[in-house]
Amino acid sequence: MGQHACGHHEGQMSAVCAACRVRSISVCAALDEDELNDLSSLATDAHFAARETMAAQGRAAEAVFNITEGTVRTYRLLPDGRRQIFGFLLPGDFLGLSLGDIYGFSADAVSPVRACRFARTRFDALVAAKPHLLRRLHEAAGHELALARDHAVLLGRRSADERVAAFLVDLRDRLKRSGAGGDVTVPLAMTR
């Protein structure tokens, strides 16, 4: 995995976190300055090349990631060897917030990805000590469930053209939320 220690002292890392362009739209927005220092002390700067695996289905869920740059594809490997893609993560999204000890999915970088990596045990301990952070994580999980339900309806009730159009509108809206997209051009890192 393409992880690199940040090499910042805690105060410097806090400044990096405070200046992070996705902080206001990620779970980190629920933290005050002291709590951000606590979280940043757990962070490692991780870089992944396009097509590099960030999480592997069936492997120990040892890390949680906050995506700060790039696009991540999440999918399940089916028994017949096929891959069922179920989503794309963008800057501000968290990866690996599952309750289990094993990843129930795989995740690959679609484009070069930069993320804050948190060791799962240390991240879980911080969340347990910060009830409002836990509440923010529940909100994020609820949002992800709503997106999954919408996606299921999208697949079952719309034509292929309607599905592509809905995907592009959703991607545009998510990119605008992170400050990465415009009204006219939607970058598509995925090849299909």
PDB file of C-alpha atoms in Angstrom:
ATOM      1  CA  MET A   1       0.000   0.000   0.000  1.00  0.00           C
ATOM      2  CA  GLY A   2       1.253   3.495  -0.810  1.00  0.00           C
ATOM      3  CA  GLN A   3       1.319   4.998   2.666  1.00  0.00           C
ATOM      4  CA  HIS A   4       3.787   7.557   3.877  1.00  0.00           C
ATOM      5  CA  ALA A   5       4.079   9.096   7.312  1.00  0.00           C
ATOM      6  CA  CYS A   6       3.293  12.767   7.206  1.00  0.00           C
ATOM      7  CA  GLY A   7       6.461  13.797   8.974  1.00  0.00           C
ATOM      8  CA  HIS A   8       4.652  16.702  10.626  1.00  0.00           C
ATOM      9  CA  HIS A   9       4.710  17.492  14.298  1.00  0.00           C
ATOM     10  CA  GLU A  10       1.279  17.539  15.906  1.00  0.00           C
ATOM     11  CA  GLY A  11       0.931  21.327  15.693  1.00  0.00           C
ATOM     12  CA  GLN A  12       1.952  21.305  12.035  1.00  0.00           C
ATOM     13  CA  MET A  13      -0.438  18.474  11.242  1.00  0.00           C
ATOM     14  CA  SER A  14      -3.229  20.386  12.944  1.00  0.00           C
ATOM     15  CA  ALA A  15      -2.561  23.329  10.630  1.00  0.00           C
ATOM     16  CA  VAL A  16      -2.683  20.939   7.665  1.00  0.00           C
ATOM     17  CA  CYS A  17      -5.994  19.509   8.921  1.00  0.00           C
ATOM     18  CA  ALA A  18      -7.417  22.961   9.606  1.00  0.00           C
ATOM     19  CA  ALA A  19      -6.536  24.051   6.065  1.00  0.00           C
ATOM     20  CA  CYS A  20      -7.842  20.824   4.468  1.00  0.00           C
ATOM     21  CA  ARG A  21     -10.275  21.698   1.684  1.00  0.00           C
ATOM     22  CA  VAL A  22     -12.586  18.752   2.486  1.00  0.00           C
ATOM     23  CA  ARG A  23     -12.675  19.233   6.255  1.00  0.00           C
ATOM     24  CA  SER A  24     -15.969  21.155   6.189  1.00  0.00           C
ATOM     25  CA  ILE A  25     -17.758  18.382   4.276  1.00  0.00           C
ATOM     26  CA  SER A  26     -16.262  15.370   6.025  1.00  0.00           C
ATOM     27  CA  VAL A  27     -16.738  13.830   9.451  1.00  0.00           C
ATOM     28  CA  CYS A  28     -13.868  16.054  10.651  1.00  0.00           C
ATOM     29  CA  ALA A  29     -16.192  19.087  10.576  1.00  0.00           C
ATOM     30  CA  ALA A  30     -17.741  17.872  13.857  1.00  0.00           C
ATOM     31  CA  LEU A  31     -14.460  18.408  15.723  1.00  0.00           C
ATOM     32  CA  ASP A  32     -13.242  21.454  17.594  1.00  0.00           C
ATOM     33  CA  GLU A  33      -9.546  22.449  17.461  1.00  0.00           C
ATOM     34  CA  ASP A  34      -8.440  20.224  20.376  1.00  0.00           C
ATOM     35  CA  GLU A  35     -10.303  17.232  18.972  1.00  0.00           C
ATOM     36  CA  LEU A  36      -8.856  17.904  15.538  1.00  0.00           C
ATOM     37  CA  ASN A  37      -5.402  17.768  17.154  1.00  0.00           C
ATOM     38  CA  ASP A  38      -6.346  14.399  18.691  1.00  0.00           C
ATOM     39  CA  LEU A  39      -7.512  13.094  15.320  1.00  0.00           C
ATOM     40  CA  SER A  40      -4.572  14.513  13.384  1.00  0.00           C
ATOM     41  CA  SER A  41      -2.151  12.828  15.785  1.00  0.00           C
ATOM     42  CA  LEU A  42      -3.591   9.502  14.569  1.00  0.00           C
ATOM     43  CA  ALA A  43      -3.366  10.351  10.858  1.00  0.00           C
ATOM     44  CA  THR A  44      -0.906   9.117   8.304  1.00  0.00           C
ATOM     45  CA  ASP A  45      -0.774  10.673   4.844  1.00  0.00           C
ATOM     46  CA  ALA A  46      -1.534   7.883   2.353  1.00  0.00           C
ATOM     47  CA  HIS A  47      -1.055   7.999  -1.406  1.00  0.00           C
ATOM     48  CA  PHE A  48      -2.409   5.417  -3.855  1.00  0.00           C
ATOM     49  CA  ALA A  49      -1.700   5.117  -7.555  1.00  0.00           C
ATOM     50  CA  ALA A  50      -4.557   4.535  -9.991  1.00  0.00           C
ATOM     51  CA  ARG A  51      -5.772   0.909  -9.749  1.00  0.00           C
ATOM     52  CA  GLU A  52      -4.026   0.364  -6.405  1.00  0.00           C
ATOM     53  CA  THR A  53      -6.099  -1.516  -3.821  1.00  0.00           C
ATOM     54  CA  MET A  54      -6.946   0.390  -0.635  1.00  0.00           C
ATOM     55  CA  ALA A  55      -9.150  -2.254   1.007  1.00  0.00           C
ATOM     56  CA  ALA A  56      -9.586  -5.910   0.074  1.00  0.00           C
ATOM     57  CA  GLN A  57     -12.778  -7.878   0.616  1.00  0.00           C
ATOM     58  CA  GLY A  58     -12.295 -10.570   3.250  1.00  0.00           C
ATOM     59  CA  ARG A  59      -9.148  -8.989   4.738  1.00  0.00           C
ATOM     60  CA  ALA A  60      -8.822  -7.486   8.200  1.00  0.00           C
ATOM     61  CA  ALA A  61     -10.295  -3.978   8.376  1.00  0.00           C
ATOM     62  CA  GLU A  62      -7.179  -2.381   9.856  1.00  0.00           C
ATOM     63  CA  ALA A  63      -7.657   1.175   8.608  1.00  0.00           C
ATOM     64  CA  VAL A  64     -10.170   3.941   8.016  1.00  0.00           C
ATOM     65  CA  PHE A  65      -9.504   6.539   5.314  1.00  0.00           C
ATOM     66  CA  ASN A  66     -10.721  10.074   4.717  1.00  0.00           C
ATOM     67  CA  ILE A  67     -10.404  10.691   0.979  1.00  0.00           C
ATOM     68  CA  THR A  68      -8.893  14.137   0.339  1.00  0.00           C
ATOM     69  CA  GLU A  69      -8.054  13.864  -3.390  1.00  0.00           C
ATOM     70  CA  GLY A  70      -9.041  11.505  -6.191  1.00  0.00           C
ATOM     71  CA  THR A  71     -11.752   8.921  -6.819  1.00  0.00           C
ATOM     72  CA  VAL A  72     -12.156   5.485  -5.222  1.00  0.00           C
ATOM     73  CA  ARG A  73     -14.245   2.613  -6.611  1.00  0.00           C
ATOM     74  CA  THR A  74     -15.980   0.298  -4.112  1.00  0.00           C
ATOM     75  CA  TYR A  75     -17.122  -3.162  -5.174  1.00  0.00           C
ATOM     76  CA  ARG A  76     -17.785  -6.739  -4.160  1.00  0.00           C
ATOM     77  CA  LEU A  77     -16.177  -9.731  -5.780  1.00  0.00           C
ATOM     78  CA  LEU A  78     -18.830 -12.279  -6.737  1.00  0.00           C
ATOM     79  CA  PRO A  79     -18.347 -16.064  -6.414  1.00  0.00           C
ATOM     80  CA  ASP A  80     -18.113 -16.411 -10.214  1.00  0.00           C
ATOM     81  CA  GLY A  81     -15.167 -13.967 -10.316  1.00  0.00           C
ATOM     82  CA  ARG A  82     -17.107 -10.958 -11.567  1.00  0.00           C
ATOM     83  CA  ARG A  83     -16.882  -7.582  -9.860  1.00  0.00           C
ATOM     84  CA  GLN A  84     -20.069  -5.697  -8.842  1.00  0.00           C
ATOM     85  CA  ILE A  85     -19.287  -1.984  -8.476  1.00  0.00           C
ATOM     86  CA  PHE A  86     -21.568  -0.346  -5.957  1.00  0.00           C
ATOM     87  CA  GLY A  87     -20.167   3.130  -5.583  1.00  0.00           C
ATOM     88  CA  PHE A  88     -17.533   5.776  -5.989  1.00  0.00           C
ATOM     89  CA  LEU A  89     -15.995   7.758  -3.146  1.00  0.00           C
ATOM     90  CA  LEU A  90     -14.886  11.344  -3.649  1.00  0.00           C
ATOM     91  CA  PRO A  91     -13.002  13.893  -1.542  1.00  0.00           C
ATOM     92  CA  GLY A  92     -14.658  14.232   1.864  1.00  0.00           C
ATOM     93  CA  ASP A  93     -15.926  10.639   1.923  1.00  0.00           C
ATOM     94  CA  PHE A  94     -14.743   8.116   4.501  1.00  0.00           C
ATOM     95  CA  LEU A  95     -13.767   4.564   3.581  1.00  0.00           C
ATOM     96  CA  GLY A  96     -13.775   1.673   6.034  1.00  0.00           C
ATOM     97  CA  LEU A  97     -16.324   2.786   8.605  1.00  0.00           C
ATOM     98  CA  SER A  98     -17.813  -0.703   8.801  1.00  0.00           C
ATOM     99  CA  LEU A  99     -18.617  -2.223  12.161  1.00  0.00           C
ATOM    100  CA  GLY A 100     -16.999  -5.565  11.348  1.00  0.00           C
ATOM    101  CA  ASP A 101     -13.390  -6.626  11.689  1.00  0.00           C
ATOM    102  CA  ILE A 102     -13.263  -7.742   8.054  1.00  0.00           C
ATOM    103  CA  TYR A 103     -13.794  -5.599   4.961  1.00  0.00           C
ATOM    104  CA  GLY A 104     -17.039  -6.721   3.284  1.00  0.00           C
ATOM    105  CA  PHE A 105     -15.990  -5.039   0.033  1.00  0.00           C
ATOM    106  CA  SER A 106     -12.926  -4.015  -1.934  1.00  0.00           C
ATOM    107  CA  ALA A 107     -11.836  -0.493  -2.814  1.00  0.00           C
ATOM    108  CA  ASP A 108      -9.409   0.607  -5.514  1.00  0.00           C
ATOM    109  CA  ALA A 109      -8.091   4.012  -6.479  1.00  0.00           C
ATOM    110  CA  VAL A 110      -9.591   4.956  -9.849  1.00  0.00           C
ATOM    111  CA  SER A 111      -7.290   7.949 -10.189  1.00  0.00           C
ATOM    112  CA  PRO A 112      -4.332   8.851  -7.972  1.00  0.00           C
ATOM    113  CA  VAL A 113      -5.747   9.161  -4.458  1.00  0.00           C
ATOM    114  CA  ARG A 114      -4.552  10.978  -1.381  1.00  0.00           C
ATOM    115  CA  ALA A 115      -6.155  10.179   1.963  1.00  0.00           C
ATOM    116  CA  CYS A 116      -5.719  10.523   5.684  1.00  0.00           C
ATOM    117  CA  ARG A 117      -5.224   6.998   6.998  1.00  0.00           C
ATOM    118  CA  PHE A 118      -6.220   6.121  10.566  1.00  0.00           C
ATOM    119  CA  ALA A 119      -5.394   2.837  12.290  1.00  0.00           C
ATOM    120  CA  ARG A 120      -8.802   1.292  12.976  1.00  0.00           C
ATOM    121  CA  THR A 121      -8.253   0.498  16.678  1.00  0.00           C
ATOM    122  CA  ARG A 122      -7.020   4.006  17.489  1.00  0.00           C
ATOM    123  CA  PHE A 123      -9.772   5.620  15.402  1.00  0.00           C
ATOM    124  CA  ASP A 124     -12.444   3.506  17.135  1.00  0.00           C
ATOM    125  CA  ALA A 125     -11.083   4.529  20.549  1.00  0.00           C
ATOM    126  CA  LEU A 126     -11.266   8.218  19.622  1.00  0.00           C
ATOM    127  CA  VAL A 127     -14.823   7.835  18.308  1.00  0.00           C
ATOM    128  CA  ALA A 128     -15.869   6.072  21.522  1.00  0.00           C
ATOM    129  CA  ALA A 129     -14.572   9.042  23.526  1.00  0.00           C
ATOM    130  CA  LYS A 130     -16.309  11.669  21.326  1.00  0.00           C
ATOM    131  CA  PRO A 131     -20.115  11.138  21.210  1.00  0.00           C
ATOM    132  CA  HIS A 132     -20.701  13.969  18.715  1.00  0.00           C
ATOM    133  CA  LEU A 133     -18.150  12.421  16.351  1.00  0.00           C
ATOM    134  CA  LEU A 134     -20.033   9.141  16.648  1.00  0.00           C
ATOM    135  CA  ARG A 135     -23.263  11.035  15.844  1.00  0.00           C
ATOM    136  CA  ARG A 136     -21.588  12.563  12.766  1.00  0.00           C
ATOM    137  CA  LEU A 137     -20.440   9.079  11.674  1.00  0.00           C
ATOM    138  CA  HIS A 138     -24.016   7.807  12.053  1.00  0.00           C
ATOM    139  CA  GLU A 139     -25.223  10.706   9.904  1.00  0.00           C
ATOM    140  CA  ALA A 140     -22.639   9.827   7.257  1.00  0.00           C
ATOM    141  CA  ALA A 141     -23.673   6.158   7.386  1.00  0.00           C
ATOM    142  CA  GLY A 142     -27.345   7.149   7.073  1.00  0.00           C
ATOM    143  CA  HIS A 143     -26.492   9.272   4.053  1.00  0.00           C
ATOM    144  CA  GLU A 144     -24.628   6.344   2.484  1.00  0.00           C
ATOM    145  CA  LEU A 145     -27.645   4.060   3.083  1.00  0.00           C
ATOM    146  CA  ALA A 146     -29.940   6.609   1.440  1.00  0.00           C
ATOM    147  CA  LEU A 147     -27.598   6.754  -1.561  1.00  0.00           C
ATOM    148  CA  ALA A 148     -27.587   2.941  -1.742  1.00  0.00           C
ATOM    149  CA  ARG A 149     -31.406   2.858  -1.703  1.00  0.00           C
ATOM    150  CA  ASP A 150     -31.550   5.513  -4.413  1.00  0.00           C
ATOM    151  CA  HIS A 151     -29.015   3.526  -6.425  1.00  0.00           C
ATOM    152  CA  ALA A 152     -31.154   0.366  -6.148  1.00  0.00           C
ATOM    153  CA  VAL A 153     -34.196   2.260  -7.419  1.00  0.00           C
ATOM    154  CA  LEU A 154     -32.059   3.797 -10.138  1.00  0.00           C
ATOM    155  CA  LEU A 155     -31.007   0.381 -11.397  1.00  0.00           C
ATOM    156  CA  GLY A 156     -34.458  -1.164 -11.274  1.00  0.00           C
ATOM    157  CA  ARG A 157     -36.717   1.562 -12.617  1.00  0.00           C
ATOM    158  CA  ARG A 158     -34.803   3.527 -15.214  1.00  0.00           C
ATOM    159  CA  SER A 159     -33.585   3.002 -18.742  1.00  0.00           C
ATOM    160  CA  ALA A 160     -29.857   2.813 -19.444  1.00  0.00           C
ATOM    161  CA  ASP A 161     -29.842   6.440 -20.660  1.00  0.00           C
ATOM    162  CA  GLU A 162     -31.676   7.582 -17.512  1.00  0.00           C
ATOM    163  CA  ARG A 163     -29.211   5.679 -15.292  1.00  0.00           C
ATOM    164  CA  VAL A 164     -26.209   7.328 -16.978  1.00  0.00           C
ATOM    165  CA  ALA A 165     -27.819  10.770 -16.732  1.00  0.00           C
ATOM    166  CA  ALA A 166     -28.675  10.277 -13.036  1.00  0.00           C
ATOM    167  CA  PHE A 167     -25.125   9.061 -12.337  1.00  0.00           C
ATOM    168  CA  LEU A 168     -23.627  12.152 -14.005  1.00  0.00           C
ATOM    169  CA  VAL A 169     -25.938  14.552 -12.153  1.00  0.00           C
ATOM    170  CA  ASP A 170     -25.156  12.849  -8.832  1.00  0.00           C
ATOM    171  CA  LEU A 171     -21.413  12.933  -9.550  1.00  0.00           C
ATOM    172  CA  ARG A 172     -21.617  16.631 -10.475  1.00  0.00           C
ATOM    173  CA  ASP A 173     -23.489  17.439  -7.258  1.00  0.00           C
ATOM    174  CA  ARG A 174     -20.997  15.516  -5.108  1.00  0.00           C
ATOM    175  CA  LEU A 175     -18.026  17.176  -6.813  1.00  0.00           C
ATOM    176  CA  LYS A 176     -19.580  20.621  -6.343  1.00  0.00           C
ATOM    177  CA  ARG A 177     -20.047  19.863  -2.645  1.00  0.00           C
ATOM    178  CA  SER A 178     -16.311  19.196  -2.333  1.00  0.00           C
ATOM    179  CA  GLY A 179     -15.415  22.236  -4.440  1.00  0.00           C
ATOM    180  CA  ALA A 180     -13.887  20.029  -7.138  1.00  0.00           C
ATOM    181  CA  GLY A 181     -16.463  20.263  -9.918  1.00  0.00           C
ATOM    182  CA  GLY A 182     -18.122  22.902 -12.008  1.00  0.00           C
ATOM    183  CA  ASP A 183     -21.460  23.310 -13.704  1.00  0.00           C
ATOM    184  CA  VAL A 184     -20.185  22.396 -17.162  1.00  0.00           C
ATOM    185  CA  THR A 185     -17.354  19.884 -16.895  1.00  0.00           C
ATOM    186  CA  VAL A 186     -17.578  16.689 -14.833  1.00  0.00           C
ATOM    187  CA  PRO A 187     -14.261  14.813 -14.836  1.00  0.00           C
ATOM    188  CA  LEU A 188     -14.774  11.061 -15.252  1.00  0.00           C
ATOM    189  CA  ALA A 189     -11.875   9.124 -13.797  1.00  0.00           C
ATOM    190  CA  MET A 190     -13.656   5.819 -14.321  1.00  0.00           C
ATOM    191  CA  THR A 191     -13.141   4.123 -17.690  1.00  0.00           C
ATOM    192  CA  ARG A 192     -16.601   2.579 -18.220  1.00  0.00           C
TER     193      ARG A 192
END
